[in-house]
Amino acid sequence: MGANELSALLWRERELLELLIFKLDEEQLLLTNGKTRWLQQGTREVEQVLGHVREAGLARSVEVSAMAAEWGTAEDATLRELVAHAPAGPWTEIMASHLKALGELTTQIKELRDNNEQLLRAAARSSQETLADVRTHSSTYDSRGTSDVRSAASRLFDQIL
């Protein structure tokens, strides 16, 4: 493989990161609109895209290592180091633009992830407050349909959501 193949791998990784941003946006819309029914599906889709991103990152690392040897730098060089050692010509600019785009996408992903985490924490806190406000003195009905006010039986609620 060569610089063309590395560039193609970087394009693929960028596309996957953009898809991850889309999936995180979807997840955020579900959270803000209270559509918890679909939240599990949205989270599963985010995890699937993350798996593809990990695979693309591994392929990129292998190809960067091969290009590093070809361009005369350390075999364990990062993409940033590879850009610094790129031969004169268009590859310096091409690789630098990939590096810049990957950094920007990563920043967007971090912001979305942090916002989604805050929304999830707020939802969990709201659920816990609601469950804590459940009155323990509420009466229940027995098999005859009468209220059993005297019942002091314990009730368990799952407060972890």
mmCIF file of C-alpha atoms in Angstrom:
data_model
loop_
_atom_site.group_PDB
_atom_site.id
_atom_site.type_symbol
_atom_site.label_atom_id
_atom_site.label_comp_id
_atom_site.label_asym_id
_atom_site.label_seq_id
_atom_site.Cartn_x
_atom_site.Cartn_y
_atom_site.Cartn_z
ATOM 1 C CA MET A 1 0.000 0.000 0.000
ATOM 2 C CA GLY A 2 1.036 3.611 -0.368
ATOM 3 C CA ALA A 3 -0.034 7.162 0.222
ATOM 4 C CA ASN A 4 -3.135 6.748 -1.977
ATOM 5 C CA GLU A 5 -4.357 3.828 0.109
ATOM 6 C CA LEU A 6 -3.661 5.692 3.348
ATOM 7 C CA SER A 7 -5.613 8.678 2.053
ATOM 8 C CA ALA A 8 -8.521 6.383 1.136
ATOM 9 C CA LEU A 9 -8.447 4.866 4.637
ATOM 10 C CA LEU A 10 -8.479 8.349 6.165
ATOM 11 C CA TRP A 11 -11.481 9.299 4.017
ATOM 12 C CA ARG A 12 -13.277 6.176 5.219
ATOM 13 C CA GLU A 13 -12.476 7.016 8.830
ATOM 14 C CA ARG A 14 -13.763 10.553 8.343
ATOM 15 C CA GLU A 15 -17.014 9.199 6.882
ATOM 16 C CA LEU A 16 -17.416 6.892 9.870
ATOM 17 C CA LEU A 17 -16.820 9.751 12.303
ATOM 18 C CA GLU A 18 -19.460 11.813 10.496
ATOM 19 C CA LEU A 19 -21.859 8.869 10.765
ATOM 20 C CA LEU A 20 -21.059 8.692 14.483
ATOM 21 C CA ILE A 21 -21.916 12.377 14.820
ATOM 22 C CA PHE A 22 -25.233 11.697 13.075
ATOM 23 C CA LYS A 23 -26.006 8.794 15.425
ATOM 24 C CA LEU A 24 -25.104 10.867 18.493
ATOM 25 C CA ASP A 25 -27.375 13.645 17.193
ATOM 26 C CA GLU A 26 -30.178 11.094 16.837
ATOM 27 C CA GLU A 27 -29.564 9.901 20.379
ATOM 28 C CA GLN A 28 -29.669 13.496 21.612
ATOM 29 C CA LEU A 29 -32.996 14.088 19.848
ATOM 30 C CA LEU A 30 -34.422 10.987 21.498
ATOM 31 C CA LEU A 31 -33.250 12.200 24.905
ATOM 32 C CA THR A 32 -34.528 15.747 24.526
ATOM 33 C CA ASN A 33 -37.920 14.590 23.232
ATOM 34 C CA GLY A 34 -38.380 11.916 25.866
ATOM 35 C CA LYS A 35 -38.563 9.101 23.317
ATOM 36 C CA THR A 36 -36.974 6.552 25.624
ATOM 37 C CA ARG A 37 -38.642 3.731 23.719
ATOM 38 C CA TRP A 38 -36.039 4.093 20.940
ATOM 39 C CA LEU A 39 -33.071 5.013 23.114
ATOM 40 C CA GLN A 40 -31.784 1.446 23.338
ATOM 41 C CA GLN A 41 -31.856 1.103 19.540
ATOM 42 C CA GLY A 42 -30.077 4.436 19.131
ATOM 43 C CA THR A 43 -27.401 3.433 21.624
ATOM 44 C CA ARG A 44 -26.908 0.109 19.852
ATOM 45 C CA GLU A 45 -26.396 1.934 16.557
ATOM 46 C CA VAL A 46 -23.827 4.249 18.163
ATOM 47 C CA GLU A 47 -21.953 1.199 19.481
ATOM 48 C CA GLN A 48 -21.995 -0.427 16.019
ATOM 49 C CA VAL A 49 -20.510 2.673 14.417
ATOM 50 C CA LEU A 50 -17.905 2.852 17.189
ATOM 51 C CA GLY A 51 -16.889 -0.710 16.334
ATOM 52 C CA HIS A 52 -16.376 0.283 12.701
ATOM 53 C CA VAL A 53 -14.394 3.359 13.799
ATOM 54 C CA ARG A 54 -12.111 1.148 15.905
ATOM 55 C CA GLU A 55 -11.506 -1.150 12.939
ATOM 56 C CA ALA A 56 -10.748 1.817 10.684
ATOM 57 C CA GLY A 57 -8.394 3.231 13.294
ATOM 58 C CA LEU A 58 -6.507 -0.042 13.455
ATOM 59 C CA ALA A 59 -6.211 -0.188 9.652
ATOM 60 C CA ARG A 60 -5.003 3.426 9.671
ATOM 61 C CA SER A 61 -2.363 2.653 12.307
ATOM 62 C CA VAL A 62 -1.017 -0.229 10.249
ATOM 63 C CA GLU A 63 -0.882 1.880 7.099
ATOM 64 C CA VAL A 64 0.688 4.871 8.895
ATOM 65 C CA SER A 65 3.361 2.518 10.201
ATOM 66 C CA ALA A 66 4.099 1.303 6.672
ATOM 67 C CA MET A 67 4.162 4.857 5.290
ATOM 68 C CA ALA A 68 6.403 6.005 8.144
ATOM 69 C CA ALA A 69 9.031 3.473 7.127
ATOM 70 C CA GLU A 70 8.695 4.579 3.496
ATOM 71 C CA TRP A 71 8.937 8.296 4.363
ATOM 72 C CA GLY A 72 11.893 7.837 6.702
ATOM 73 C CA THR A 73 10.441 8.297 10.152
ATOM 74 C CA ALA A 74 9.916 6.007 13.143
ATOM 75 C CA GLU A 75 7.709 2.992 12.530
ATOM 76 C CA ASP A 76 5.496 3.899 15.502
ATOM 77 C CA ALA A 77 4.925 7.418 14.184
ATOM 78 C CA THR A 78 1.560 9.091 14.602
ATOM 79 C CA LEU A 79 -0.353 10.654 11.756
ATOM 80 C CA ARG A 80 0.855 14.078 12.940
ATOM 81 C CA GLU A 81 4.483 12.915 12.796
ATOM 82 C CA LEU A 82 3.878 11.373 9.393
ATOM 83 C CA VAL A 83 2.569 14.712 8.100
ATOM 84 C CA ALA A 84 5.717 16.416 9.409
ATOM 85 C CA HIS A 85 7.904 13.926 7.498
ATOM 86 C CA ALA A 86 5.848 13.813 4.287
ATOM 87 C CA PRO A 87 7.887 14.383 1.128
ATOM 88 C CA ALA A 88 7.624 17.728 -0.606
ATOM 89 C CA GLY A 89 4.588 17.877 -2.808
ATOM 90 C CA PRO A 90 0.839 17.412 -2.490
ATOM 91 C CA TRP A 91 0.962 14.666 0.153
ATOM 92 C CA THR A 92 1.918 17.095 2.901
ATOM 93 C CA GLU A 93 -1.185 19.168 2.268
ATOM 94 C CA ILE A 94 -3.458 16.156 1.740
ATOM 95 C CA MET A 95 -2.369 14.421 4.938
ATOM 96 C CA ALA A 96 -2.504 17.696 6.891
ATOM 97 C CA SER A 97 -6.086 18.279 5.744
ATOM 98 C CA HIS A 98 -7.026 14.758 6.845
ATOM 99 C CA LEU A 99 -5.409 15.375 10.225
ATOM 100 C CA LYS A 100 -7.228 18.682 10.658
ATOM 101 C CA ALA A 101 -10.599 17.187 9.661
ATOM 102 C CA LEU A 102 -10.150 14.215 12.007
ATOM 103 C CA GLY A 103 -9.376 16.606 14.859
ATOM 104 C CA GLU A 104 -12.468 18.713 14.164
ATOM 105 C CA LEU A 105 -14.709 15.653 13.952
ATOM 106 C CA THR A 106 -13.299 14.317 17.200
ATOM 107 C CA THR A 107 -14.053 17.641 18.924
ATOM 108 C CA GLN A 108 -17.660 17.551 17.693
ATOM 109 C CA ILE A 109 -18.043 13.966 18.895
ATOM 110 C CA LYS A 110 -16.708 14.853 22.346
ATOM 111 C CA GLU A 111 -19.157 17.762 22.653
ATOM 112 C CA LEU A 112 -22.129 15.610 21.612
ATOM 113 C CA ARG A 113 -21.063 12.808 23.946
ATOM 114 C CA ASP A 114 -20.789 15.243 26.870
ATOM 115 C CA ASN A 115 -24.199 16.794 26.111
ATOM 116 C CA ASN A 116 -25.839 13.371 25.849
ATOM 117 C CA GLU A 117 -24.258 12.317 29.125
ATOM 118 C CA GLN A 118 -25.654 15.435 30.840
ATOM 119 C CA LEU A 119 -29.112 14.707 29.443
ATOM 120 C CA LEU A 120 -28.941 11.105 30.673
ATOM 121 C CA ARG A 121 -27.869 12.223 34.147
ATOM 122 C CA ALA A 122 -30.691 14.768 34.287
ATOM 123 C CA ALA A 123 -33.200 12.091 33.274
ATOM 124 C CA ALA A 124 -31.869 9.678 35.891
ATOM 125 C CA ARG A 125 -31.958 12.391 38.576
ATOM 126 C CA SER A 126 -35.534 13.278 37.629
ATOM 127 C CA SER A 127 -36.573 9.619 37.852
ATOM 128 C CA GLN A 128 -34.925 9.258 41.251
ATOM 129 C CA GLU A 129 -36.678 12.382 42.552
ATOM 130 C CA THR A 130 -40.010 11.097 41.279
ATOM 131 C CA LEU A 131 -39.497 7.720 42.935
ATOM 132 C CA ALA A 132 -38.404 9.344 46.189
ATOM 133 C CA ASP A 133 -41.641 11.345 46.230
ATOM 134 C CA VAL A 134 -43.832 8.228 46.045
ATOM 135 C CA ARG A 135 -45.867 8.210 49.213
ATOM 136 C CA THR A 136 -45.424 5.145 51.380
ATOM 137 C CA HIS A 137 -48.832 5.620 53.032
ATOM 138 C CA SER A 138 -50.861 4.996 49.918
ATOM 139 C CA SER A 139 -53.499 2.374 50.377
ATOM 140 C CA THR A 140 -53.811 -0.790 48.338
ATOM 141 C CA TYR A 141 -56.822 -2.968 47.600
ATOM 142 C CA ASP A 142 -57.326 -6.515 48.774
ATOM 143 C CA SER A 143 -59.102 -9.364 46.955
ATOM 144 C CA ARG A 144 -62.521 -8.059 48.106
ATOM 145 C CA GLY A 145 -61.840 -4.612 46.598
ATOM 146 C CA THR A 146 -61.587 -2.854 49.938
ATOM 147 C CA SER A 147 -58.803 -0.508 50.899
ATOM 148 C CA ASP A 148 -56.181 -1.901 53.226
ATOM 149 C CA VAL A 149 -55.078 1.256 54.985
ATOM 150 C CA ARG A 150 -53.527 -0.683 57.866
ATOM 151 C CA SER A 151 -51.002 -2.437 55.642
ATOM 152 C CA ALA A 152 -47.459 -1.362 56.423
ATOM 153 C CA ALA A 153 -45.817 -3.792 54.043
ATOM 154 C CA SER A 154 -42.615 -2.713 52.411
ATOM 155 C CA ARG A 155 -42.542 -1.802 48.754
ATOM 156 C CA LEU A 156 -39.471 -2.010 46.576
ATOM 157 C CA PHE A 157 -38.767 0.323 43.689
ATOM 158 C CA ASP A 158 -35.865 -0.006 41.309
ATOM 159 C CA GLN A 159 -34.247 3.402 41.505
ATOM 160 C CA ILE A 160 -31.495 2.574 39.022
ATOM 161 C CA LEU A 161 -32.627 3.427 35.513
#
